[in-house]
Amino acid sequence: MTTFQLDKAHSSVAFQVRHMMISKAKGEFTNFDVEVQGDINELESLKVKATIDAASIDTKNADRDNHLRSADFFDVENYPTITFVSESVRKLSDTEYEVTGKLTIRGVTRTETFKVEYNGQVKNPLTGGISVGFDVEGTINREDYGLVWNVALETGGFLVGKEVKILASFEFALS
């Protein structure tokens, strides 16, 4: 069994969503934790639990962030965390995997599958220990989780897109 210690300084959970049908609004969650259990030499054995503080959303716009924290979107007073608990890891190639699990946002739990790129292992020159990295990518429909607020545009379409692209990168120290 490998012990994984998340290196938060070199990890991120970001997202992007269509804005007014013409651009992408981007943001990140600044407070999160990822627990991994299993054998680093057998990635299909890994069990993952990610917990995100929904109130830590940061889009570089305070008014928008406050709106996203409100009952119109994440309703952080009633649903303070977003969680993902893996159910399976499937190997696609030496570096590409799919992880399927239960994603819970705003009290709604659905099965989602994310693509994972395993970036390998390296000896950390600062600590002498081994570090590993993973990049995670996927798309979810925000309306599936009760995030349905929107405004119709005069020219057609909506202010906020339904599809949210998730882009995460994690680095772990191993022991």
mmCIF file of C-alpha atoms in Angstrom:
data_model
loop_
_atom_site.group_PDB
_atom_site.id
_atom_site.type_symbol
_atom_site.label_atom_id
_atom_site.label_comp_id
_atom_site.label_asym_id
_atom_site.label_seq_id
_atom_site.Cartn_x
_atom_site.Cartn_y
_atom_site.Cartn_z
ATOM 1 C CA MET A 1 0.000 0.000 0.000
ATOM 2 C CA THR A 2 1.322 3.405 -1.004
ATOM 3 C CA THR A 3 0.802 6.512 1.142
ATOM 4 C CA PHE A 4 -0.141 9.591 -0.917
ATOM 5 C CA GLN A 5 0.304 13.093 0.537
ATOM 6 C CA LEU A 6 -1.336 15.838 -1.549
ATOM 7 C CA ASP A 7 1.025 18.709 -2.420
ATOM 8 C CA LYS A 8 -1.537 21.528 -2.420
ATOM 9 C CA ALA A 9 1.007 24.112 -3.562
ATOM 10 C CA HIS A 10 1.374 22.199 -6.837
ATOM 11 C CA SER A 11 -2.232 21.106 -7.303
ATOM 12 C CA SER A 12 -5.355 22.813 -8.634
ATOM 13 C CA VAL A 13 -9.057 22.325 -9.341
ATOM 14 C CA ALA A 14 -10.250 24.606 -12.139
ATOM 15 C CA PHE A 15 -13.278 24.888 -14.398
ATOM 16 C CA GLN A 16 -14.567 26.771 -17.385
ATOM 17 C CA VAL A 17 -18.055 27.420 -18.718
ATOM 18 C CA ARG A 18 -19.428 29.218 -21.773
ATOM 19 C CA HIS A 19 -20.376 32.843 -21.103
ATOM 20 C CA MET A 20 -22.888 34.627 -23.353
ATOM 21 C CA MET A 21 -22.285 31.956 -26.008
ATOM 22 C CA ILE A 22 -19.088 33.726 -27.144
ATOM 23 C CA SER A 23 -16.398 33.211 -24.516
ATOM 24 C CA LYS A 24 -15.446 31.074 -21.525
ATOM 25 C CA ALA A 25 -15.574 32.165 -17.912
ATOM 26 C CA LYS A 26 -12.865 30.439 -15.883
ATOM 27 C CA GLY A 27 -12.358 29.852 -12.226
ATOM 28 C CA GLU A 28 -10.982 27.576 -9.576
ATOM 29 C CA PHE A 29 -11.652 26.197 -6.136
ATOM 30 C CA THR A 30 -8.830 27.198 -3.815
ATOM 31 C CA ASN A 31 -9.605 24.898 -0.878
ATOM 32 C CA PHE A 32 -9.752 21.150 -1.523
ATOM 33 C CA ASP A 33 -8.323 17.830 -0.399
ATOM 34 C CA VAL A 34 -7.724 14.575 -2.240
ATOM 35 C CA GLU A 35 -7.233 11.268 -0.445
ATOM 36 C CA VAL A 36 -5.760 8.397 -2.457
ATOM 37 C CA GLN A 37 -5.330 4.803 -1.317
ATOM 38 C CA GLY A 38 -3.865 1.873 -3.239
ATOM 39 C CA ASP A 39 -0.698 0.726 -4.960
ATOM 40 C CA ILE A 40 1.134 3.253 -7.160
ATOM 41 C CA ASN A 41 2.431 0.333 -9.234
ATOM 42 C CA GLU A 42 -1.129 -0.786 -9.973
ATOM 43 C CA LEU A 43 -3.111 2.375 -10.695
ATOM 44 C CA GLU A 44 -6.317 0.420 -11.291
ATOM 45 C CA SER A 45 -6.246 -0.356 -7.542
ATOM 46 C CA LEU A 46 -6.454 3.299 -6.522
ATOM 47 C CA LYS A 47 -9.401 4.595 -4.513
ATOM 48 C CA VAL A 48 -9.886 8.355 -4.609
ATOM 49 C CA LYS A 49 -11.940 10.742 -2.501
ATOM 50 C CA ALA A 50 -11.884 14.445 -3.360
ATOM 51 C CA THR A 51 -13.541 17.051 -1.164
ATOM 52 C CA ILE A 52 -13.904 20.652 -2.332
ATOM 53 C CA ASP A 53 -14.959 23.624 -0.229
ATOM 54 C CA ALA A 54 -17.653 25.119 -2.495
ATOM 55 C CA ALA A 55 -17.267 28.546 -0.858
ATOM 56 C CA SER A 56 -13.639 28.659 -2.016
ATOM 57 C CA ILE A 57 -14.745 29.350 -5.599
ATOM 58 C CA ASP A 58 -12.638 32.087 -7.214
ATOM 59 C CA THR A 59 -13.326 33.525 -10.664
ATOM 60 C CA LYS A 60 -11.369 36.749 -10.049
ATOM 61 C CA ASN A 61 -14.668 38.645 -9.766
ATOM 62 C CA ALA A 62 -16.077 39.121 -6.245
ATOM 63 C CA ASP A 63 -19.656 39.853 -7.370
ATOM 64 C CA ARG A 64 -19.753 36.750 -9.578
ATOM 65 C CA ASP A 65 -18.155 34.624 -6.844
ATOM 66 C CA ASN A 66 -20.794 35.735 -4.344
ATOM 67 C CA HIS A 67 -23.552 34.953 -6.848
ATOM 68 C CA LEU A 68 -22.051 31.493 -7.426
ATOM 69 C CA ARG A 69 -22.037 30.894 -3.646
ATOM 70 C CA SER A 70 -25.721 31.883 -3.401
ATOM 71 C CA ALA A 71 -28.823 29.678 -3.630
ATOM 72 C CA ASP A 72 -28.944 30.435 -7.389
ATOM 73 C CA PHE A 73 -25.917 28.175 -7.838
ATOM 74 C CA PHE A 74 -23.922 26.238 -5.209
ATOM 75 C CA ASP A 75 -25.975 27.318 -2.166
ATOM 76 C CA VAL A 76 -22.893 26.958 0.036
ATOM 77 C CA GLU A 77 -24.812 27.652 3.249
ATOM 78 C CA ASN A 78 -26.766 24.406 2.776
ATOM 79 C CA TYR A 79 -24.248 22.455 0.662
ATOM 80 C CA PRO A 80 -20.752 23.490 1.772
ATOM 81 C CA THR A 81 -18.837 20.700 0.013
ATOM 82 C CA ILE A 82 -18.529 19.087 -3.386
ATOM 83 C CA THR A 83 -17.313 15.488 -3.273
ATOM 84 C CA PHE A 84 -16.123 12.829 -5.679
ATOM 85 C CA VAL A 85 -15.659 9.214 -4.577
ATOM 86 C CA SER A 86 -14.193 6.826 -7.125
ATOM 87 C CA GLU A 87 -15.756 3.461 -7.885
ATOM 88 C CA SER A 88 -13.377 2.212 -10.579
ATOM 89 C CA VAL A 89 -10.191 3.059 -12.449
ATOM 90 C CA ARG A 90 -9.781 1.713 -15.968
ATOM 91 C CA LYS A 91 -6.457 1.663 -17.835
ATOM 92 C CA LEU A 92 -6.584 2.933 -21.407
ATOM 93 C CA SER A 93 -2.811 3.080 -22.018
ATOM 94 C CA ASP A 94 0.391 3.371 -19.973
ATOM 95 C CA THR A 95 -0.439 6.991 -19.144
ATOM 96 C CA GLU A 96 -4.183 7.311 -19.785
ATOM 97 C CA TYR A 97 -6.938 6.147 -17.444
ATOM 98 C CA GLU A 98 -10.612 6.702 -16.792
ATOM 99 C CA VAL A 99 -11.913 7.100 -13.264
ATOM 100 C CA THR A 100 -15.624 6.623 -12.634
ATOM 101 C CA GLY A 101 -17.326 7.548 -9.405
ATOM 102 C CA LYS A 102 -20.020 9.444 -7.570
ATOM 103 C CA LEU A 103 -19.912 13.232 -7.842
ATOM 104 C CA THR A 104 -22.056 15.153 -5.355
ATOM 105 C CA ILE A 105 -22.867 18.824 -5.934
ATOM 106 C CA ARG A 106 -25.606 20.675 -4.084
ATOM 107 C CA GLY A 107 -26.898 17.446 -2.558
ATOM 108 C CA VAL A 108 -27.309 15.695 -5.921
ATOM 109 C CA THR A 109 -25.174 12.608 -6.560
ATOM 110 C CA ARG A 110 -24.532 11.284 -10.062
ATOM 111 C CA THR A 111 -22.076 8.901 -11.660
ATOM 112 C CA GLU A 112 -19.412 10.703 -13.729
ATOM 113 C CA THR A 113 -16.324 9.530 -15.605
ATOM 114 C CA PHE A 114 -13.185 11.642 -15.897
ATOM 115 C CA LYS A 115 -10.085 11.155 -18.030
ATOM 116 C CA VAL A 116 -6.865 10.929 -16.055
ATOM 117 C CA GLU A 117 -3.356 11.341 -17.390
ATOM 118 C CA TYR A 118 -0.684 9.763 -15.214
ATOM 119 C CA ASN A 119 2.408 11.963 -15.516
ATOM 120 C CA GLY A 120 4.779 9.487 -13.878
ATOM 121 C CA GLN A 121 7.127 9.515 -10.907
ATOM 122 C CA VAL A 122 10.158 11.656 -10.176
ATOM 123 C CA LYS A 123 12.620 12.010 -7.333
ATOM 124 C CA ASN A 124 11.994 15.400 -5.757
ATOM 125 C CA PRO A 125 15.374 17.203 -5.551
ATOM 126 C CA LEU A 126 14.221 19.257 -2.556
ATOM 127 C CA THR A 127 12.936 16.427 -0.361
ATOM 128 C CA GLY A 128 14.669 13.365 -1.795
ATOM 129 C CA GLY A 129 11.281 11.623 -1.856
ATOM 130 C CA ILE A 130 9.245 10.370 -4.799
ATOM 131 C CA SER A 131 6.492 12.562 -6.254
ATOM 132 C CA VAL A 132 3.780 11.641 -8.779
ATOM 133 C CA GLY A 133 1.412 13.718 -10.837
ATOM 134 C CA PHE A 134 -2.015 13.319 -12.391
ATOM 135 C CA ASP A 135 -4.071 15.575 -14.675
ATOM 136 C CA VAL A 136 -7.850 15.131 -14.631
ATOM 137 C CA GLU A 137 -10.298 16.373 -17.239
ATOM 138 C CA GLY A 138 -13.998 15.963 -17.836
ATOM 139 C CA THR A 139 -17.250 17.713 -18.623
ATOM 140 C CA ILE A 140 -20.421 17.737 -16.563
ATOM 141 C CA ASN A 141 -23.860 19.251 -17.153
ATOM 142 C CA ARG A 142 -24.395 21.753 -14.322
ATOM 143 C CA GLU A 143 -28.177 21.483 -14.652
ATOM 144 C CA ASP A 144 -27.970 17.797 -13.646
ATOM 145 C CA TYR A 145 -26.905 19.075 -10.205
ATOM 146 C CA GLY A 146 -29.598 21.699 -9.752
ATOM 147 C CA LEU A 147 -27.445 24.615 -10.932
ATOM 148 C CA VAL A 148 -30.116 25.857 -13.328
ATOM 149 C CA TRP A 149 -30.055 29.657 -12.949
ATOM 150 C CA ASN A 150 -29.733 31.391 -16.308
ATOM 151 C CA VAL A 151 -30.809 34.385 -18.389
ATOM 152 C CA ALA A 152 -31.955 34.198 -22.007
ATOM 153 C CA LEU A 153 -30.022 36.427 -24.386
ATOM 154 C CA GLU A 154 -31.858 38.781 -26.730
ATOM 155 C CA THR A 155 -29.823 37.396 -29.638
ATOM 156 C CA GLY A 156 -30.564 33.767 -28.729
ATOM 157 C CA GLY A 157 -28.910 31.346 -26.365
ATOM 158 C CA PHE A 158 -28.220 31.831 -22.679
ATOM 159 C CA LEU A 159 -25.889 33.782 -20.426
ATOM 160 C CA VAL A 160 -24.293 30.665 -18.869
ATOM 161 C CA GLY A 161 -23.617 27.412 -20.715
ATOM 162 C CA LYS A 162 -24.864 24.060 -19.416
ATOM 163 C CA GLU A 163 -21.570 22.212 -19.861
ATOM 164 C CA VAL A 164 -18.803 22.816 -17.343
ATOM 165 C CA LYS A 165 -15.320 21.600 -18.170
ATOM 166 C CA ILE A 166 -13.348 20.399 -15.152
ATOM 167 C CA LEU A 167 -9.541 20.705 -15.299
ATOM 168 C CA ALA A 168 -7.600 19.480 -12.291
ATOM 169 C CA SER A 169 -3.945 18.743 -11.652
ATOM 170 C CA PHE A 170 -2.635 16.920 -8.602
ATOM 171 C CA GLU A 171 0.850 16.261 -7.272
ATOM 172 C CA PHE A 172 1.457 13.816 -4.452
ATOM 173 C CA ALA A 173 4.477 12.921 -2.342
ATOM 174 C CA LEU A 174 4.737 9.159 -1.843
ATOM 175 C CA SER A 175 5.896 7.205 1.147
#
